């Protein structure tokens, strides 16, 4: 018999505060009546205990909806967190907490500053919402009971690896059980693979002799992380068998939560025209609830903040917005107070930042967006223009100054069928380890959407999406430049984005080839290699035409911006700040011209790749090899 909660005077203090504030709402009044009708003791085996949990959940959902309506005022955020905290107190006193444990996994390469912010936000999430509570160990140290952190380091720079280890140590000191999984640990995991399987998995975990190298790419690194997670979970299972006395403590349901190092446990919201990043979602509570109630096997969230795509497919939208900014700027008002603080009300998630959003089923997203000035206090349009010009440099790191994704609230239990995995924000139950990221060794972009198309085919309704976005920040605060992007070289005078551009184009070829094939039965249906070649070639040619059209549009828009900058020289000549702004805009145009317009060396090289067919052949081989990859991975998972 699990012990019952004997409520003290303040046990339901914050719930009563909620009733006091919201009892005028008929539904809340009914909740209050239901609460008062229950006995004063809530035991874990008592139906009234579960009713009390349900009442708390209804209460926080009402508060969260009200908070979103009132632009997230502090009073409601405080009540929300207090209700969650009070609920955790009740759950902790009810006996065994049978909710899921979480293994939070963060792959990282050369990003200690971003990783630090990500991990700090995770610790804040644990402290604010207290999912699962804390346990004091024999040595007097306390740790979060149901959440652990696993950092998978793919860095080459020794100083960055040292900094990442330090962050892991700081997280441990903060009460978060943390493991650092570096290159040597990854090598050990790979060496444990039986020889007969190792050669069959080169497309999944890379092809290398000896130690695992750095900069393997995010997909290979995640797949190697899955080997480590499987080994760790199997070790726990063996301990339960060998040491039955540990069964109660260790026999937990586990969810694996992958996120990226450039994300935080926050959402970006609009507060009276000003942007604010706030910790609002109790991620672990609602993820546990979704898996428990729906039978989901894989859940994906999304991101708010910076778009999750390459700048190579956002150039057109940003050029439209720059031209709209210039069209509304005149010499007569340049010293006038800034007028760019009225934020356009955005709709729900729509990929409005993407130049080719129609490829993904989104329509009507072509209208220019007004720049929303980030400056605070009294300032002029000139100040705004200068600041905007500085922000254009961050665009090539993935920061979009005019199409920031804002959070839109809806009930966290609402799910929908998914088709894309956001590899920086997805969760799966233990059997989700069966689904590796395919074609990882190609190191192409769009790995998540590709995996999503396969999961949609294989898992059906148990692959879901929920409104649980993380905050995505592509650049380091202060300078609008990223710490590290594998496809961007800054060694020359003008940043070279060719690596990312090529990975994006061929990643799109991979994605839409897979989409056509899954619609026709792949991967359950086995395609002949000649069939795959035909599909890949057709998709490649269609995308090359579309990319070419977009490049032509980019070239025309750059000409218009250059013309504007030349024509306007008469009214900003002599103003050093405006001249620097003009220089920044011209530099932006030069980077676009070098990377994305017809005739540039980068575009010529990409055209050569299309003509020689080598990349298309590699994609065909990878798709055909997926059948063997899946079989080898399944055998490896069975070995444990």
GROMACS .gro file of C-alpha atoms in nm, residues 170-630:
model
  461
  170UNK     CA    1   2.964   2.236  -1.389
  171UNK     CA    2   2.633   2.070  -1.480
  172UNK     CA    3   2.719   1.780  -1.249
  173UNK     CA    4   2.794   2.022  -0.967
  174UNK     CA    5   2.457   2.187  -1.030
  175UNK     CA    6   2.279   1.858  -0.957
  176UNK     CA    7   2.238   1.723  -1.309
  177UNK     CA    8   2.389   1.378  -1.360
  178UNK     CA    9   2.616   1.437  -1.659
  179UNK     CA   10   2.835   1.217  -1.878
  180UNK     CA   11   3.091   1.343  -2.127
  181UNK     CA   12   3.119   1.119  -2.433
  182UNK     CA   13   3.428   1.231  -2.621
  183UNK     CA   14   3.628   1.091  -2.911
  184UNK     CA   15   3.792   0.816  -2.706
  185UNK     CA   16   3.456   0.704  -2.565
  186UNK     CA   17   3.307   0.709  -2.916
  187UNK     CA   18   3.600   0.500  -3.042
  188UNK     CA   19   3.540   0.247  -2.766
  189UNK     CA   20   3.171   0.223  -2.860
  190UNK     CA   21   3.255   0.162  -3.227
  191UNK     CA   22   3.525  -0.096  -3.145
  192UNK     CA   23   3.263  -0.304  -2.962
  193UNK     CA   24   3.077  -0.363  -3.288
  194UNK     CA   25   3.139  -0.719  -3.413
  195UNK     CA   26   3.372  -0.724  -3.712
  196UNK     CA   27   3.116  -0.884  -3.942
  197UNK     CA   28   2.875  -0.596  -3.877
  198UNK     CA   29   3.124  -0.310  -3.870
  199UNK     CA   30   3.183  -0.308  -4.245
  200UNK     CA   31   2.811  -0.317  -4.315
  201UNK     CA   32   2.747  -0.001  -4.109
  202UNK     CA   33   2.985   0.243  -4.278
  203UNK     CA   34   2.692   0.440  -4.419
  204UNK     CA   35   2.546   0.477  -4.070
  205UNK     CA   36   2.845   0.546  -3.843
  206UNK     CA   37   3.118   0.635  -4.090
  207UNK     CA   38   3.406   0.449  -4.247
  208UNK     CA   39   3.733   0.491  -4.061
  209UNK     CA   40   4.010   0.270  -3.928
  210UNK     CA   41   4.134   0.307  -3.574
  211UNK     CA   42   4.007   0.591  -3.358
  212UNK     CA   43   3.693   0.786  -3.436
  213UNK     CA   44   3.785   1.127  -3.585
  214UNK     CA   45   3.626   1.465  -3.506
  215UNK     CA   46   3.393   1.655  -3.741
  216UNK     CA   47   3.214   1.340  -3.854
  217UNK     CA   48   2.893   1.539  -3.900
  218UNK     CA   49   2.585   1.562  -3.681
  219UNK     CA   50   2.413   1.251  -3.821
  220UNK     CA   51   2.708   1.013  -3.777
  221UNK     CA   52   2.769   1.155  -3.430
  222UNK     CA   53   2.405   1.098  -3.330
  223UNK     CA   54   2.416   0.741  -3.458
  224UNK     CA   55   2.730   0.666  -3.258
  225UNK     CA   56   2.559   0.824  -2.958
  226UNK     CA   57   2.276   0.574  -3.005
  227UNK     CA   58   2.527   0.288  -2.967
  228UNK     CA   59   2.639   0.436  -2.637
  229UNK     CA   60   2.280   0.485  -2.519
  230UNK     CA   61   2.185   0.130  -2.611
  231UNK     CA   62   2.485  -0.007  -2.424
  232UNK     CA   63   2.406   0.206  -2.120
  233UNK     CA   64   2.038   0.105  -2.111
  234UNK     CA   65   2.129  -0.261  -2.153
  235UNK     CA   66   2.370  -0.230  -1.862
  236UNK     CA   67   2.088  -0.094  -1.646
  237UNK     CA   68   1.866  -0.385  -1.750
  238UNK     CA   69   2.139  -0.636  -1.659
  239UNK     CA   70   2.177  -0.474  -1.318
  240UNK     CA   71   1.806  -0.524  -1.255
  241UNK     CA   72   1.844  -0.893  -1.330
  242UNK     CA   73   2.168  -0.940  -1.135
  243UNK     CA   74   2.067  -0.719  -0.841
  244UNK     CA   75   1.691  -0.755  -0.783
  245UNK     CA   76   1.718  -0.529  -0.479
  246UNK     CA   77   1.781  -0.239  -0.718
  247UNK     CA   78   1.473  -0.311  -0.928
  248UNK     CA   79   1.247  -0.055  -0.760
  249UNK     CA   80   1.506   0.219  -0.804
  250UNK     CA   81   1.614   0.130  -1.158
  251UNK     CA   82   1.307  -0.015  -1.328
  252UNK     CA   83   1.202   0.306  -1.499
  253UNK     CA   84   1.054   0.398  -1.832
  254UNK     CA   85   1.309   0.598  -2.028
  255UNK     CA   86   1.282   0.858  -2.302
  256UNK     CA   87   1.579   0.982  -2.507
  257UNK     CA   88   1.567   1.355  -2.586
  258UNK     CA   89   1.806   1.482  -2.857
  259UNK     CA   90   1.864   1.855  -2.892
  260UNK     CA   91   2.124   2.083  -3.049
  261UNK     CA   92   2.386   2.290  -2.871
  262UNK     CA   93   2.251   2.614  -3.021
  263UNK     CA   94   1.911   2.575  -2.854
  264UNK     CA   95   1.766   2.671  -2.517
  265UNK     CA   96   1.471   2.564  -2.305
  266UNK     CA   97   1.284   2.887  -2.376
  267UNK     CA   98   1.036   3.031  -2.622
  268UNK     CA   99   1.045   3.365  -2.803
  269UNK     CA  100   0.736   3.575  -2.751
  270UNK     CA  101   0.604   3.919  -2.835
  271UNK     CA  102   0.540   4.149  -2.538
  272UNK     CA  103   0.382   4.470  -2.662
  273UNK     CA  104   0.602   4.483  -2.969
  274UNK     CA  105   0.920   4.382  -2.786
  275UNK     CA  106   1.081   4.040  -2.816
  276UNK     CA  107   1.134   3.837  -2.498
  277UNK     CA  108   1.282   3.491  -2.443
  278UNK     CA  109   1.115   3.316  -2.150
  279UNK     CA  110   1.115   2.968  -1.994
  280UNK     CA  111   0.748   2.882  -2.036
  281UNK     CA  112   0.708   2.515  -2.128
  282UNK     CA  113   0.739   2.232  -1.879
  283UNK     CA  114   0.890   2.011  -2.148
  284UNK     CA  115   0.953   1.695  -1.949
  285UNK     CA  116   0.610   1.690  -1.785
  286UNK     CA  117   0.420   1.711  -2.111
  287UNK     CA  118   0.651   1.485  -2.309
  288UNK     CA  119   0.599   1.217  -2.045
  289UNK     CA  120   0.225   1.276  -2.062
  290UNK     CA  121   0.210   1.248  -2.441
  291UNK     CA  122   0.404   0.921  -2.449
  292UNK     CA  123   0.196   0.780  -2.163
  293UNK     CA  124  -0.144   0.876  -2.305
  294UNK     CA  125  -0.095   0.832  -2.679
  295UNK     CA  126   0.138   0.538  -2.723
  296UNK     CA  127   0.373   0.755  -2.930
  297UNK     CA  128   0.708   0.604  -3.021
  298UNK     CA  129   0.876   0.914  -3.164
  299UNK     CA  130   0.781   1.274  -3.092
  300UNK     CA  131   0.926   1.579  -3.260
  301UNK     CA  132   0.902   1.941  -3.155
  302UNK     CA  133   1.005   2.241  -3.363
  303UNK     CA  134   1.205   2.556  -3.298
  304UNK     CA  135   1.133   2.924  -3.249
  305UNK     CA  136   1.383   3.205  -3.292
  306UNK     CA  137   1.628   3.160  -3.577
  307UNK     CA  138   1.502   2.944  -3.867
  308UNK     CA  139   1.630   2.584  -3.877
  309UNK     CA  140   1.745   2.599  -4.240
  310UNK     CA  141   2.054   2.708  -4.430
  311UNK     CA  142   2.096   3.072  -4.541
  312UNK     CA  143   2.135   2.932  -4.892
  313UNK     CA  144   1.757   2.879  -4.906
  314UNK     CA  145   1.660   3.204  -4.731
  315UNK     CA  146   1.838   3.462  -4.948
  316UNK     CA  147   1.539   3.559  -5.161
  317UNK     CA  148   1.309   3.626  -4.868
  318UNK     CA  149   1.568   3.839  -4.695
  319UNK     CA  150   1.644   4.040  -5.008
  320UNK     CA  151   1.271   4.112  -5.042
  321UNK     CA  152   1.268   4.244  -4.686
  322UNK     CA  153   1.579   4.461  -4.735
  323UNK     CA  154   1.424   4.617  -5.045
  324UNK     CA  155   1.100   4.682  -4.856
  325UNK     CA  156   1.301   4.853  -4.580
  326UNK     CA  157   1.475   5.077  -4.834
  327UNK     CA  158   1.148   5.157  -5.011
  328UNK     CA  159   1.010   5.295  -4.683
  329UNK     CA  160   1.321   5.498  -4.599
  330UNK     CA  161   1.358   5.855  -4.720
  331UNK     CA  162   1.613   6.132  -4.656
  332UNK     CA  163   1.337   6.355  -4.516
  333UNK     CA  164   1.275   6.127  -4.218
  334UNK     CA  165   1.616   5.970  -4.152
  335UNK     CA  166   1.658   6.173  -3.831
  336UNK     CA  167   1.298   6.108  -3.722
  337UNK     CA  168   1.208   5.870  -3.438
  338UNK     CA  169   1.224   5.503  -3.537
  339UNK     CA  170   0.896   5.365  -3.670
  340UNK     CA  171   0.986   4.996  -3.686
  341UNK     CA  172   0.858   4.874  -3.351
  342UNK     CA  173   0.514   4.757  -3.455
  343UNK     CA  174   0.558   4.385  -3.507
  344UNK     CA  175   0.350   4.221  -3.776
  345UNK     CA  176   0.133   3.952  -3.624
  346UNK     CA  177   0.264   3.625  -3.758
  347UNK     CA  178   0.049   3.323  -3.815
  348UNK     CA  179   0.127   2.973  -3.693
  349UNK     CA  180   0.440   2.797  -3.809
  350UNK     CA  181   0.458   2.835  -4.185
  351UNK     CA  182   0.823   2.827  -4.304
  352UNK     CA  183   0.782   3.186  -4.425
  353UNK     CA  184   1.160   3.223  -4.418
  354UNK     CA  185   1.212   2.956  -4.687
  355UNK     CA  186   1.263   3.063  -5.049
  356UNK     CA  187   1.101   2.742  -5.170
  357UNK     CA  188   0.835   2.691  -4.905
  358UNK     CA  189   0.596   2.566  -5.172
  359UNK     CA  190   0.807   2.251  -5.197
  360UNK     CA  191   0.695   2.167  -4.844
  361UNK     CA  192   0.328   2.240  -4.902
  362UNK     CA  193   0.316   2.599  -4.772
  363UNK     CA  194   0.135   2.857  -4.984
  364UNK     CA  195   0.104   3.234  -4.998
  365UNK     CA  196   0.426   3.325  -4.819
  366UNK     CA  197   0.582   3.558  -5.074
  367UNK     CA  198   0.499   3.901  -4.930
  368UNK     CA  199   0.789   4.103  -4.784
  369UNK     CA  200   0.817   4.130  -4.406
  370UNK     CA  201   0.881   4.451  -4.219
  371UNK     CA  202   1.204   4.471  -4.024
  372UNK     CA  203   1.139   4.486  -3.651
  373UNK     CA  204   1.394   4.715  -3.487
  374UNK     CA  205   1.584   4.557  -3.196
  375UNK     CA  206   1.706   4.885  -3.044
  376UNK     CA  207   1.556   5.005  -2.718
  377UNK     CA  208   1.512   5.354  -2.578
  378UNK     CA  209   1.496   5.676  -2.780
  379UNK     CA  210   1.657   5.641  -3.122
  380UNK     CA  211   1.612   5.756  -3.480
  381UNK     CA  212   1.556   5.583  -3.812
  382UNK     CA  213   1.924   5.641  -3.882
  383UNK     CA  214   2.015   5.444  -3.569
  384UNK     CA  215   1.780   5.169  -3.682
  385UNK     CA  216   1.931   5.156  -4.034
  386UNK     CA  217   2.284   5.136  -3.894
  387UNK     CA  218   2.190   4.855  -3.656
  388UNK     CA  219   2.004   4.668  -3.929
  389UNK     CA  220   2.312   4.686  -4.153
  390UNK     CA  221   2.523   4.525  -3.880
  391UNK     CA  222   2.275   4.239  -3.847
  392UNK     CA  223   2.296   4.147  -4.215
  393UNK     CA  224   2.633   3.981  -4.151
  394UNK     CA  225   2.472   3.732  -3.915
  395UNK     CA  226   2.241   3.615  -4.192
  396UNK     CA  227   2.515   3.392  -4.331
  397UNK     CA  228   2.533   3.213  -3.998
  398UNK     CA  229   2.160   3.136  -4.015
  399UNK     CA  230   2.027   3.444  -3.832
  400UNK     CA  231   1.729   3.595  -4.019
  401UNK     CA  232   1.674   3.957  -3.902
  402UNK     CA  233   1.327   3.991  -4.052
  403UNK     CA  234   1.169   3.645  -4.022
  404UNK     CA  235   1.218   3.537  -3.665
  405UNK     CA  236   0.992   3.250  -3.562
  406UNK     CA  237   0.771   3.343  -3.265
  407UNK     CA  238   0.599   3.108  -3.023
  408UNK     CA  239   0.224   3.055  -3.062
  409UNK     CA  240   0.059   2.883  -2.770
  410UNK     CA  241  -0.172   2.587  -2.791
  411UNK     CA  242  -0.237   2.300  -2.554
  412UNK     CA  243   0.073   2.088  -2.508
  413UNK     CA  244  -0.121   1.762  -2.526
  414UNK     CA  245  -0.238   1.837  -2.880
  415UNK     CA  246  -0.044   1.624  -3.126
  416UNK     CA  247  -0.061   1.572  -3.498
  417UNK     CA  248   0.084   1.328  -3.744
  418UNK     CA  249   0.445   1.421  -3.819
  419UNK     CA  250   0.647   1.400  -4.140
  420UNK     CA  251   0.972   1.572  -4.036
  421UNK     CA  252   1.209   1.504  -3.750
  422UNK     CA  253   1.368   1.816  -3.609
  423UNK     CA  254   1.692   1.643  -3.514
  424UNK     CA  255   1.761   1.925  -3.269
  425UNK     CA  256   1.436   1.858  -3.082
  426UNK     CA  257   1.304   1.504  -3.086
  427UNK     CA  258   1.224   1.239  -2.829
  428UNK     CA  259   1.181   0.865  -2.850
  429UNK     CA  260   1.115   0.565  -2.631
  430UNK     CA  261   1.383   0.301  -2.596
  431UNK     CA  262   1.269   0.108  -2.902
  432UNK     CA  263   1.324   0.430  -3.099
  433UNK     CA  264   1.694   0.339  -3.093
  434UNK     CA  265   1.602   0.104  -3.377
  435UNK     CA  266   1.565   0.406  -3.607
  436UNK     CA  267   1.908   0.547  -3.688
  437UNK     CA  268   1.956   0.858  -3.902
  438UNK     CA  269   1.989   0.719  -4.255
  439UNK     CA  270   2.251   0.810  -4.516
  440UNK     CA  271   2.454   0.974  -4.237
  441UNK     CA  272   2.792   0.927  -4.403
  442UNK     CA  273   2.690   1.154  -4.693
  443UNK     CA  274   2.683   1.446  -4.444
  444UNK     CA  275   2.400   1.619  -4.630
  445UNK     CA  276   2.152   1.864  -4.489
  446UNK     CA  277   1.783   1.762  -4.451
  447UNK     CA  278   1.871   1.449  -4.251
  448UNK     CA  279   1.575   1.509  -4.019
  449UNK     CA  280   1.313   1.543  -4.293
  450UNK     CA  281   1.455   1.233  -4.462
  451UNK     CA  282   1.430   1.033  -4.138
  452UNK     CA  283   1.082   1.177  -4.088
  453UNK     CA  284   0.956   1.047  -4.423
  454UNK     CA  285   1.078   0.698  -4.334
  455UNK     CA  286   0.933   0.710  -3.982
  456UNK     CA  287   0.600   0.831  -4.116
  457UNK     CA  288   0.591   0.524  -4.338
  458UNK     CA  289   0.705   0.282  -4.069
  459UNK     CA  290   0.541   0.417  -3.755
  460UNK     CA  291   0.223   0.579  -3.884
  461UNK     CA  292   0.023   0.742  -3.605
  462UNK     CA  293   0.289   0.670  -3.342
  463UNK     CA  294   0.518   0.931  -3.502
  464UNK     CA  295   0.379   1.264  -3.379
  465UNK     CA  296   0.454   1.634  -3.361
  466UNK     CA  297   0.368   1.851  -3.061
  467UNK     CA  298   0.381   2.221  -2.976
  468UNK     CA  299   0.699   2.191  -2.769
  469UNK     CA  300   0.950   2.415  -2.950
  470UNK     CA  301   1.297   2.504  -2.823
  471UNK     CA  302   1.458   2.844  -2.874
  472UNK     CA  303   1.707   2.834  -3.162
  473UNK     CA  304   1.997   3.084  -3.165
  474UNK     CA  305   2.235   3.048  -3.456
  475UNK     CA  306   2.472   3.327  -3.353
  476UNK     CA  307   2.668   3.434  -3.047
  477UNK     CA  308   2.515   3.735  -2.868
  478UNK     CA  309   2.688   4.061  -2.944
  479UNK     CA  310   2.854   3.988  -3.278
  480UNK     CA  311   2.588   3.799  -3.477
  481UNK     CA  312   2.845   3.538  -3.588
  482UNK     CA  313   2.829   3.166  -3.528
  483UNK     CA  314   3.091   2.974  -3.330
  484UNK     CA  315   3.118   2.693  -3.582
  485UNK     CA  316   2.937   2.582  -3.897
  486UNK     CA  317   3.095   2.294  -4.086
  487UNK     CA  318   2.982   2.421  -4.427
  488UNK     CA  319   3.110   2.779  -4.388
  489UNK     CA  320   3.470   2.894  -4.432
  490UNK     CA  321   3.573   3.238  -4.312
  491UNK     CA  322   3.941   3.210  -4.400
  492UNK     CA  323   3.916   3.446  -4.698
  493UNK     CA  324   3.805   3.807  -4.731
  494UNK     CA  325   3.453   3.694  -4.823
  495UNK     CA  326   3.289   3.403  -4.637
  496UNK     CA  327   3.265   3.090  -4.849
  497UNK     CA  328   2.930   2.911  -4.804
  498UNK     CA  329   2.988   2.656  -5.077
  499UNK     CA  330   3.003   2.359  -4.840
  500UNK     CA  331   2.667   2.442  -4.692
  501UNK     CA  332   2.515   2.530  -5.029
  502UNK     CA  333   2.619   2.199  -5.184
  503UNK     CA  334   2.503   2.002  -4.880
  504UNK     CA  335   2.168   2.183  -4.901
  505UNK     CA  336   2.109   2.118  -5.271
  506UNK     CA  337   2.202   1.751  -5.256
  507UNK     CA  338   2.018   1.715  -4.927
  508UNK     CA  339   1.706   1.839  -5.104
  509UNK     CA  340   1.768   1.587  -5.383
  510UNK     CA  341   1.793   1.313  -5.120
  511UNK     CA  342   1.479   1.429  -4.937
  512UNK     CA  343   1.247   1.456  -5.234
  513UNK     CA  344   1.377   1.133  -5.384
  514UNK     CA  345   1.294   0.958  -5.056
  515UNK     CA  346   0.955   1.129  -5.047
  516UNK     CA  347   0.867   0.993  -5.391
  517UNK     CA  348   0.990   0.650  -5.295
  518UNK     CA  349   0.808   0.629  -4.961
  519UNK     CA  350   0.488   0.726  -5.140
  520UNK     CA  351   0.549   0.422  -5.360
  521UNK     CA  352   0.618   0.186  -5.069
  522UNK     CA  353   0.984   0.236  -4.972
  523UNK     CA  354   1.147   0.106  -4.756
  524UNK     CA  355   0.920  -0.199  -4.719
  525UNK     CA  356   0.917  -0.226  -5.099
  526UNK     CA  357   1.260  -0.296  -5.240
  527UNK     CA  358   1.347  -0.085  -5.542
  528UNK     CA  359   1.592  -0.190  -5.810
  529UNK     CA  360   1.898   0.030  -5.839
  530UNK     CA  361   1.797   0.142  -6.188
  531UNK     CA  362   1.461   0.258  -6.052
  532UNK     CA  363   1.633   0.459  -5.780
  533UNK     CA  364   1.869   0.613  -6.034
  534UNK     CA  365   1.575   0.728  -6.244
  535UNK     CA  366   1.397   0.886  -5.947
  536UNK     CA  367   1.711   1.062  -5.819
  537UNK     CA  368   1.795   1.197  -6.165
  538UNK     CA  369   1.445   1.333  -6.220
  539UNK     CA  370   1.435   1.499  -5.878
  540UNK     CA  371   1.783   1.644  -5.930
  541UNK     CA  372   1.685   1.799  -6.264
  542UNK     CA  373   1.363   1.948  -6.124
  543UNK     CA  374   1.544   2.098  -5.828
  544UNK     CA  375   1.826   2.233  -6.044
  545UNK     CA  376   1.570   2.422  -6.253
  546UNK     CA  377   1.405   2.562  -5.939
  547UNK     CA  378   1.737   2.658  -5.781
  548UNK     CA  379   1.838   2.828  -6.107
  549UNK     CA  380   1.516   3.032  -6.109
  550UNK     CA  381   1.581   3.143  -5.752
  551UNK     CA  382   1.941   3.239  -5.833
  552UNK     CA  383   1.820   3.455  -6.122
  553UNK     CA  384   1.579   3.630  -5.884
  554UNK     CA  385   1.860   3.683  -5.634
  555UNK     CA  386   2.078   3.846  -5.900
  556UNK     CA  387   1.803   4.093  -5.998
  557UNK     CA  388   1.734   4.188  -5.636
  558UNK     CA  389   2.104   4.247  -5.566
  559UNK     CA  390   2.114   4.484  -5.865
  560UNK     CA  391   1.818   4.677  -5.719
  561UNK     CA  392   1.985   4.705  -5.379
  562UNK     CA  393   2.312   4.823  -5.537
  563UNK     CA  394   2.119   5.083  -5.737
  564UNK     CA  395   1.947   5.210  -5.425
  565UNK     CA  396   2.278   5.240  -5.239
  566UNK     CA  397   2.428   5.433  -5.532
  567UNK     CA  398   2.131   5.665  -5.582
  568UNK     CA  399   2.110   5.745  -5.211
  569UNK     CA  400   2.474   5.855  -5.185
  570UNK     CA  401   2.370   6.219  -5.205
  571UNK     CA  402   2.190   6.219  -4.872
  572UNK     CA  403   2.419   6.005  -4.661
  573UNK     CA  404   2.749   6.147  -4.788
  574UNK     CA  405   2.935   6.308  -4.500
  575UNK     CA  406   2.753   6.107  -4.232
  576UNK     CA  407   3.013   5.857  -4.110
  577UNK     CA  408   2.761   5.627  -3.941
  578UNK     CA  409   2.540   5.606  -4.250
  579UNK     CA  410   2.843   5.553  -4.472
  580UNK     CA  411   2.945   5.257  -4.252
  581UNK     CA  412   2.591   5.121  -4.282
  582UNK     CA  413   2.614   5.150  -4.662
  583UNK     CA  414   2.944   4.962  -4.645
  584UNK     CA  415   2.779   4.686  -4.444
  585UNK     CA  416   2.495   4.651  -4.694
  586UNK     CA  417   2.743   4.645  -4.982
  587UNK     CA  418   2.947   4.377  -4.806
  588UNK     CA  419   2.631   4.173  -4.765
  589UNK     CA  420   2.563   4.204  -5.138
  590UNK     CA  421   2.920   4.098  -5.220
  591UNK     CA  422   2.887   3.781  -5.013
  592UNK     CA  423   2.558   3.697  -5.185
  593UNK     CA  424   2.712   3.758  -5.528
  594UNK     CA  425   3.012   3.538  -5.450
  595UNK     CA  426   2.800   3.249  -5.325
  596UNK     CA  427   2.458   3.245  -5.485
  597UNK     CA  428   2.423   3.424  -5.818
  598UNK     CA  429   2.465   3.275  -6.169
  599UNK     CA  430   2.822   3.291  -6.289
  600UNK     CA  431   2.988   3.272  -5.946
  601UNK     CA  432   3.255   3.005  -5.904
  602UNK     CA  433   3.049   2.833  -5.636
  603UNK     CA  434   2.746   2.802  -5.863
  604UNK     CA  435   2.966   2.684  -6.151
  605UNK     CA  436   3.109   2.411  -5.929
  606UNK     CA  437   2.762   2.302  -5.825
  607UNK     CA  438   2.659   2.293  -6.192
  608UNK     CA  439   2.960   2.070  -6.256
  609UNK     CA  440   2.845   1.832  -5.982
  610UNK     CA  441   2.503   1.812  -6.145
  611UNK     CA  442   2.654   1.737  -6.486
  612UNK     CA  443   2.911   1.476  -6.380
  613UNK     CA  444   2.652   1.282  -6.182
  614UNK     CA  445   2.887   1.171  -5.904
  615UNK     CA  446   2.675   1.305  -5.618
  616UNK     CA  447   2.360   1.163  -5.768
  617UNK     CA  448   2.531   0.824  -5.792
  618UNK     CA  449   2.634   0.843  -5.427
  619UNK     CA  450   2.274   0.919  -5.325
  620UNK     CA  451   2.147   0.628  -5.534
  621UNK     CA  452   2.399   0.392  -5.373
  622UNK     CA  453   2.308   0.514  -5.024
  623UNK     CA  454   1.934   0.467  -5.081
  624UNK     CA  455   1.992   0.118  -5.222
  625UNK     CA  456   2.225   0.030  -4.931
  626UNK     CA  457   1.961   0.131  -4.674
  627UNK     CA  458   1.812  -0.218  -4.685
  628UNK     CA  459   2.145  -0.369  -4.574
  629UNK     CA  460   2.209  -0.081  -4.331
  630UNK     CA  461   1.876  -0.148  -4.161
   0.00000   0.00000   0.00000
